[in-house]
Coordinates of C-alpha atoms in Angstrom, one line a residue:
Chain E
M571 CA -104.7 76.8 -63.8
N572 CA -103.7 80.3 -65.1
N573 CA -100.6 80.2 -63.0
F574 CA -99.6 76.8 -64.2
E575 CA -95.9 76.6 -65.1
P576 CA -95.2 73.3 -66.7
Q577 CA -92.1 71.3 -65.9
I578 CA -90.5 70.1 -69.1
I579 CA -87.6 67.8 -69.6
A580 CA -85.6 68.1 -72.8
F581 CA -83.3 65.3 -73.7
C582 CA -80.7 66.8 -75.9
C583 CA -78.2 65.2 -78.2
F584 CA -74.7 66.5 -77.4
Y585 CA -73.8 66.9 -81.1
C586 CA -76.8 69.1 -82.0
A587 CA -79.4 70.3 -79.6
Y588 CA -77.0 70.7 -76.6
S589 CA -74.7 72.9 -78.8
A590 CA -77.8 74.7 -80.2
A591 CA -78.8 75.5 -76.6
D592 CA -75.3 76.9 -76.0
L593 CA -75.7 79.0 -79.2
A594 CA -79.1 80.2 -78.1
G595 CA -77.5 81.3 -74.9
S596 CA -74.6 83.0 -76.7
M597 CA -77.1 84.8 -78.9
R598 CA -79.0 86.0 -75.8
L599 CA -82.2 84.4 -77.1
Q600 CA -85.0 84.2 -74.6
Y601 CA -86.8 80.9 -74.1
P602 CA -89.0 79.7 -71.2
A603 CA -87.3 78.7 -68.0
N604 CA -89.6 75.7 -67.8
I605 CA -87.1 73.6 -69.7
R606 CA -84.8 71.3 -67.9
I607 CA -82.0 70.1 -70.3
I608 CA -80.5 66.7 -70.0
E609 CA -77.4 66.0 -72.1
M610 CA -77.2 62.8 -74.0
P611 CA -74.3 61.4 -76.0
C612 CA -76.7 60.9 -78.9
S613 CA -80.5 60.9 -79.2
G614 CA -80.1 57.2 -79.9
K615 CA -79.5 56.9 -76.2
T616 CA -83.2 57.6 -75.6
D617 CA -84.4 55.0 -73.3
E618 CA -88.1 54.1 -73.1
R619 CA -87.9 53.5 -69.4
V620 CA -86.2 56.9 -68.7
L621 CA -89.0 58.7 -70.7
L622 CA -91.6 57.0 -68.6
E623 CA -89.7 57.7 -65.4
A624 CA -89.6 61.4 -66.3
F625 CA -93.4 61.5 -66.4
E626 CA -93.7 59.4 -63.3
Q627 CA -91.5 61.8 -61.5
G628 CA -93.7 64.7 -62.3
A629 CA -92.8 66.0 -65.7
D630 CA -95.7 67.7 -67.5
G631 CA -94.0 67.3 -70.9
V632 CA -90.9 65.7 -72.3
Y633 CA -89.2 66.2 -75.6
V634 CA -86.2 64.6 -77.3
L635 CA -84.0 66.7 -79.6
G636 CA -81.8 64.9 -82.1
C637 CA -79.8 65.8 -85.2
L638 CA -81.4 66.5 -88.5
E639 CA -82.4 63.3 -90.3
G640 CA -79.5 61.9 -92.1
D641 CA -77.0 63.9 -90.0
C642 CA -76.7 61.8 -86.9
H643 CA -73.1 61.6 -85.7
F644 CA -73.7 57.9 -85.0
L645 CA -75.6 57.5 -88.3
K646 CA -79.0 56.2 -87.2
G647 CA -79.4 57.3 -83.5
N648 CA -82.0 59.9 -84.3
Y649 CA -84.1 57.5 -86.3
R650 CA -84.0 55.0 -83.5
A651 CA -85.0 57.7 -81.0
K652 CA -87.9 58.7 -83.1
R653 CA -89.2 55.1 -83.1
R654 CA -88.9 54.8 -79.4
V655 CA -90.6 58.2 -78.9
N656 CA -93.5 57.1 -81.1
K657 CA -93.9 53.9 -79.1
I658 CA -94.0 55.8 -75.8
K659 CA -96.5 58.3 -77.3
K660 CA -98.8 55.4 -77.8
I661 CA -98.3 54.1 -74.3
L662 CA -98.9 57.5 -72.9
D663 CA -102.2 57.6 -74.8
E664 CA -103.1 54.2 -73.3
I665 CA -102.2 55.3 -69.8
G666 CA -104.3 58.4 -70.1
I667 CA -101.4 60.9 -69.9
G668 CA -101.6 61.7 -73.6
G669 CA -99.0 61.1 -76.3
E670 CA -99.0 64.8 -77.2
R671 CA -97.0 65.5 -74.0
L672 CA -94.0 63.8 -75.6
E673 CA -92.4 64.9 -78.8
M674 CA -89.3 64.4 -80.9
Y675 CA -87.7 67.3 -82.8
N676 CA -84.7 67.5 -85.1
L677 CA -82.3 70.4 -85.4
S678 CA -78.6 71.1 -86.0
A679 CA -76.0 72.6 -83.7
A680 CA -76.2 75.8 -85.8
M681 CA -79.9 76.3 -85.0
G682 CA -79.9 78.3 -81.8
P683 CA -83.0 80.3 -82.7
R684 CA -84.8 77.0 -83.6
F685 CA -83.9 75.6 -80.2
A686 CA -85.5 78.6 -78.5
E687 CA -88.5 78.4 -80.8
I688 CA -89.0 74.7 -80.0
A689 CA -88.8 75.5 -76.3
R690 CA -91.5 78.2 -76.6
E691 CA -93.7 76.1 -78.9
F692 CA -93.6 73.0 -76.7
T693 CA -94.0 75.0 -73.4
E694 CA -97.1 76.7 -74.9
R695 CA -98.5 73.3 -75.9
I696 CA -98.1 71.9 -72.4
R697 CA -99.4 75.0 -70.8
K698 CA -102.6 74.6 -72.8
L699 CA -102.8 70.9 -71.9
G700 CA -102.5 71.7 -68.2
P701 CA -100.7 69.7 -65.5
S702 CA -99.9 66.0 -66.2
P703 CA -102.8 63.8 -64.9
V704 CA -100.2 61.8 -63.0
K705 CA -99.3 64.9 -61.0
A706 CA -102.9 66.1 -60.9
N707 CA -103.9 63.1 -58.8
N708 CA -101.2 64.0 -56.4
C709 CA -100.1 60.5 -55.5
L710 CA -96.5 60.2 -56.7
P711 CA -95.1 56.8 -56.1
G712 CA -93.0 57.4 -53.0
A713 CA -93.5 53.9 -51.9
A714 CA -92.5 52.1 -55.1
A715 CA -89.8 49.8 -54.1
R716 CA -87.3 48.5 -56.5
L717 CA -85.6 45.4 -55.2
E718 CA -82.6 43.9 -56.8
N719 CA -82.2 40.2 -57.1
T720 CA -79.5 39.1 -54.7
Chain N
M1229 CA -85.1 30.3 -77.2
I1230 CA -88.7 30.8 -76.3
I1231 CA -90.0 33.9 -78.0
A1232 CA -92.7 35.9 -76.2
E1233 CA -94.3 39.3 -76.5
S1234 CA -96.1 41.6 -74.1
K1235 CA -99.8 41.4 -73.6
P1236 CA -101.6 44.7 -74.2
L1237 CA -101.3 47.0 -71.3
A1238 CA -105.1 47.2 -70.9
E1239 CA -105.3 43.4 -70.6
I1240 CA -102.6 43.3 -67.9
A1241 CA -104.3 46.2 -66.1
A1242 CA -107.6 44.3 -66.1
L1243 CA -106.0 41.2 -64.7
I1244 CA -104.7 43.1 -61.7
K1245 CA -107.6 45.6 -61.3
N1246 CA -108.4 44.5 -57.7
A1247 CA -104.8 44.4 -56.5
R1248 CA -103.2 47.2 -54.5
K1249 CA -99.7 45.8 -54.3
I1250 CA -98.2 43.6 -56.9
L1251 CA -94.9 41.8 -57.3
L1252 CA -93.6 42.0 -60.9
V1253 CA -91.2 39.2 -61.6
G1254 CA -88.9 39.4 -64.7
C1255 CA -86.9 36.5 -66.1
G1256 CA -83.3 36.7 -67.1
G1257 CA -83.6 33.9 -69.6
C1258 CA -85.1 33.7 -73.1
V1259 CA -87.6 36.6 -72.6
S1260 CA -84.7 38.9 -71.6
V1261 CA -83.0 38.2 -74.9
C1262 CA -86.2 38.7 -76.9
L1263 CA -86.8 42.0 -75.1
A1264 CA -90.1 41.0 -73.6
G1265 CA -89.7 40.2 -70.0
G1266 CA -86.2 41.1 -68.7
E1267 CA -85.3 43.5 -66.0
K1268 CA -85.8 46.6 -68.2
E1269 CA -89.2 45.4 -69.5
T1270 CA -90.2 44.7 -65.9
G1271 CA -89.3 48.2 -65.0
I1272 CA -91.2 49.7 -67.9
L1273 CA -94.3 47.6 -67.2
A1274 CA -94.2 48.6 -63.5
S1275 CA -93.9 52.2 -64.4
E1276 CA -96.8 52.0 -66.9
L1277 CA -99.1 50.2 -64.4
R1278 CA -98.3 52.7 -61.6
M1279 CA -99.0 55.7 -63.8
L1280 CA -102.1 54.1 -65.2
R1281 CA -103.5 53.6 -61.7
Q1282 CA -102.4 57.0 -60.6
V1283 CA -104.3 58.6 -63.4
E1284 CA -107.3 56.5 -62.4
G1285 CA -106.9 57.7 -58.8
N1286 CA -106.3 54.2 -57.5
P1287 CA -102.6 54.0 -56.7
L1288 CA -100.7 50.8 -57.2
E1289 CA -97.6 49.7 -55.3
T1290 CA -95.1 47.6 -57.1
I1291 CA -92.1 45.6 -56.3
E1292 CA -89.8 44.5 -59.1
V1293 CA -87.6 41.4 -59.0
T1294 CA -85.8 39.8 -61.9
L1295 CA -84.8 36.2 -61.4
T1296 CA -82.0 34.6 -63.3
R1297 CA -84.6 32.2 -64.7
Q1298 CA -88.1 31.3 -63.7
C1299 CA -88.0 27.8 -65.0
D1300 CA -85.6 26.5 -62.3
P1301 CA -86.7 25.9 -58.7
E1302 CA -83.5 27.2 -57.2
Y1303 CA -84.1 30.7 -58.7
V1304 CA -87.8 30.6 -58.1
E1305 CA -87.0 30.0 -54.4
M1306 CA -85.2 33.3 -54.3
L1307 CA -88.5 35.0 -54.6
A1308 CA -89.5 33.9 -51.1
N1309 CA -87.6 36.8 -49.6
H1310 CA -89.6 39.4 -51.5
L1311 CA -93.0 37.8 -51.2
T1312 CA -94.7 39.5 -48.3
E1313 CA -98.3 39.0 -47.0
D1314 CA -99.6 42.3 -48.4
I1315 CA -98.8 41.4 -52.0
D1316 CA -102.1 40.7 -53.7
C1317 CA -100.8 39.3 -56.9
I1318 CA -97.7 38.2 -58.8
V1319 CA -97.3 39.3 -62.4
S1320 CA -94.8 37.1 -64.2
L1321 CA -93.0 38.4 -67.2
A1322 CA -91.7 34.9 -68.1
C1323 CA -92.9 32.4 -70.7
G1324 CA -95.7 30.1 -69.7
V1325 CA -93.2 27.8 -68.0
G1326 CA -92.1 30.5 -65.6
V1327 CA -95.7 31.5 -64.8
Q1328 CA -96.5 27.9 -63.9
F1329 CA -93.3 27.4 -61.8
L1330 CA -94.2 30.5 -59.7
A1331 CA -97.8 29.4 -59.4
E1332 CA -96.7 25.9 -58.2
R1333 CA -94.3 27.2 -55.6
Y1334 CA -96.3 30.1 -54.1
Q1335 CA -99.8 30.4 -52.7
K1336 CA -100.5 33.6 -54.6
W1337 CA -102.5 34.5 -57.6
V1338 CA -100.1 34.6 -60.5
V1339 CA -100.9 36.3 -63.8
P1340 CA -98.9 36.3 -67.1
A1341 CA -97.8 39.6 -68.6
L1342 CA -96.6 37.9 -71.8
N1343 CA -98.0 35.8 -74.5
T1344 CA -95.6 32.9 -75.2
K1345 CA -95.3 32.6 -79.0
F1346 CA -92.8 30.0 -80.2
A1347 CA -89.3 28.5 -80.2
G1348 CA -87.3 30.6 -82.4
G1349 CA -84.3 33.0 -82.9
T1350 CA -83.3 36.5 -83.7
V1351 CA -83.1 37.1 -87.5
E1352 CA -82.4 40.8 -87.0
H1353 CA -82.6 43.2 -84.1
G1354 CA -86.3 43.4 -83.2
V1355 CA -87.3 40.5 -85.5
W1356 CA -87.7 36.9 -84.3
E1357 CA -88.8 33.9 -86.3
E1358 CA -90.0 30.5 -85.5
R1359 CA -87.5 27.7 -86.2
C1360 CA -88.4 24.6 -84.1
G1361 CA -91.7 22.8 -83.8
L1362 CA -90.6 20.9 -80.7
C1363 CA -91.8 17.7 -82.4
G1364 CA -89.5 15.5 -80.2
E1365 CA -87.7 13.7 -83.0
C1366 CA -85.3 15.8 -85.0
I1367 CA -84.9 15.2 -88.7
L1368 CA -82.9 18.2 -89.6
Y1369 CA -80.0 16.0 -90.8
K1370 CA -82.2 14.9 -93.7
T1371 CA -83.3 18.4 -94.8
G1372 CA -80.1 20.4 -94.8
G1373 CA -80.8 22.0 -91.5
I1374 CA -84.2 23.5 -92.5
C1375 CA -87.1 22.2 -90.5
P1376 CA -90.1 21.2 -92.7
I1377 CA -92.2 20.5 -89.6
I1378 CA -92.4 24.1 -88.5
R1379 CA -91.3 26.1 -91.6
C1380 CA -93.6 24.3 -94.0
S1381 CA -97.2 25.5 -93.5
K1382 CA -98.4 21.9 -94.0
S1383 CA -95.5 20.3 -92.1
I1384 CA -95.2 17.8 -95.0
L1385 CA -92.2 15.6 -95.1
N1386 CA -92.0 14.9 -98.8
G1387 CA -92.4 18.4 -100.4
P1388 CA -92.9 20.7 -101.9
C1389 CA -96.6 20.7 -102.4
G1390 CA -98.5 22.4 -105.3
G1391 CA -98.8 25.6 -103.3
S1392 CA -95.1 26.4 -103.7
Q1393 CA -95.0 29.4 -106.2
N1394 CA -91.7 31.0 -107.2
G1395 CA -90.1 29.9 -104.0
K1396 CA -92.9 31.2 -101.8
C1397 CA -95.7 29.5 -99.8
E1398 CA -99.2 30.0 -101.0
I1399 CA -100.3 31.1 -97.6
N1400 CA -98.4 34.4 -97.8
P1401 CA -96.1 35.8 -100.5
D1402 CA -93.6 36.8 -97.8
T1403 CA -93.3 33.3 -96.4
P1404 CA -90.6 31.2 -98.1
C1405 CA -91.5 27.7 -99.1
A1406 CA -89.5 25.5 -96.7
W1407 CA -89.2 22.8 -99.3
Q1408 CA -87.8 25.3 -101.8
L1409 CA -85.2 26.3 -99.2
I1410 CA -84.4 22.7 -98.5
Y1411 CA -84.0 22.0 -102.2
D1412 CA -81.8 25.0 -102.7
R1413 CA -79.7 24.1 -99.7
L1414 CA -79.2 20.5 -100.7
Q1415 CA -78.4 21.5 -104.3
A1416 CA -75.7 23.9 -103.0
L1417 CA -74.2 21.2 -100.8
D1418 CA -74.4 18.6 -103.7
K1419 CA -76.7 16.4 -101.6
L1420 CA -79.8 16.4 -103.8
D1421 CA -79.8 12.6 -103.7
L1422 CA -81.1 12.8 -100.2
L1423 CA -84.4 13.9 -101.6
L1424 CA -84.7 10.7 -103.6
E1425 CA -85.4 8.8 -100.3
L1426 CA -89.1 8.8 -99.5
E1427 CA -89.7 9.9 -96.0
P1428 CA -92.1 7.5 -94.3
L1429 CA -94.9 8.6 -92.0
K1430 CA -93.5 10.5 -89.0
D1431 CA -93.8 8.9 -85.6
W1432 CA -95.8 11.6 -83.8
S1433 CA -95.7 9.7 -80.5
Q1434 CA -92.7 11.7 -79.6
S1435 CA -94.6 14.9 -80.0
R1436 CA -97.8 15.6 -78.1
D1437 CA -99.0 12.1 -77.9
G1438 CA -99.6 10.9 -74.4
G1439 CA -99.9 14.3 -72.8
P1440 CA -97.2 16.5 -71.4
R1441 CA -93.7 15.2 -72.1
K1442 CA -90.9 14.6 -69.6
V1443 CA -87.2 14.1 -70.0
V1444 CA -85.5 12.1 -67.2
R1445 CA -81.7 11.8 -66.9
E1446 CA -80.8 9.3 -64.2
D1447 CA -77.1 10.2 -64.5
V1448 CA -77.6 13.8 -63.4
K1449 CA -80.3 13.2 -60.8
L1450 CA -79.1 14.1 -57.2
D1451 CA -81.2 11.4 -55.4

């Protein structure tokens, strides 16, 4: 467990967090390499199914980064993302994975240091929680077939 | 459309607790529109169930299929290609009609993943309201397009009753009095005289009298 390095997916809004990540890089700020960034056109693109899929595919933690409240480029995307994240947190609690493995944060494109801080803070949280129970049981759903209606 | 909502995850999980492989069947009709049982919701439920069972150390295999509709035999028939011997159970994300159509057609245990609620419509994104009581004999032409059968808590035909307070129903301050709505609407349309006609007792034989109802159209039957 001491060597546990969590795999964390960060869904980042293009207009804030993705730019903040760029800024963090330009500022040469250090943050954990556990974070895998996925760019989104807006945090409002957050899809419940995709969040669940991230956990099913082995993520130990997932967070969504959206613009500061009231500053969404598309007006309400970050509020909608927050509601979906809250719903999935409850589902994760029900499943036994734990809602604390999913979080929503708000920041602006100018907040490079905050981006790095969130990455450190969340990585530390997941490190303390340990590997996702889905992964711990070592039975990832290789056989799950998804058939389209023809 | 038929409005439905998902059963709690724990309830669905209990219904399939002995199954190792399940077929989740979504419906592209009403329940897709009310975001309860379409292709996306089928995927979400499948993912939830798989992870739940993984955490329990009892893996579940799932197959997902979304039919155009589950209330028409020609679409239900399309499920035959996906239904293998090793599938222990079918989980239907349709309304109660779809669940029954699947159960009638296939010799498999079928469980519902939704609770079918009512016939209604979308009043805003994420909010659905009941609008039709399916009484079998429409009287909306007498009431300005507002149904007293389902929107009046007492289903009275000559309202309002004494429980109408400031335009709201006594059962809940958020529930508008259907007869107040009817009055306001007829007033706006200058048709208040319609209310002078006493509505006689309703013939409920068109509703649930005589068991399940059936509509037969000889002109469109194929044989």
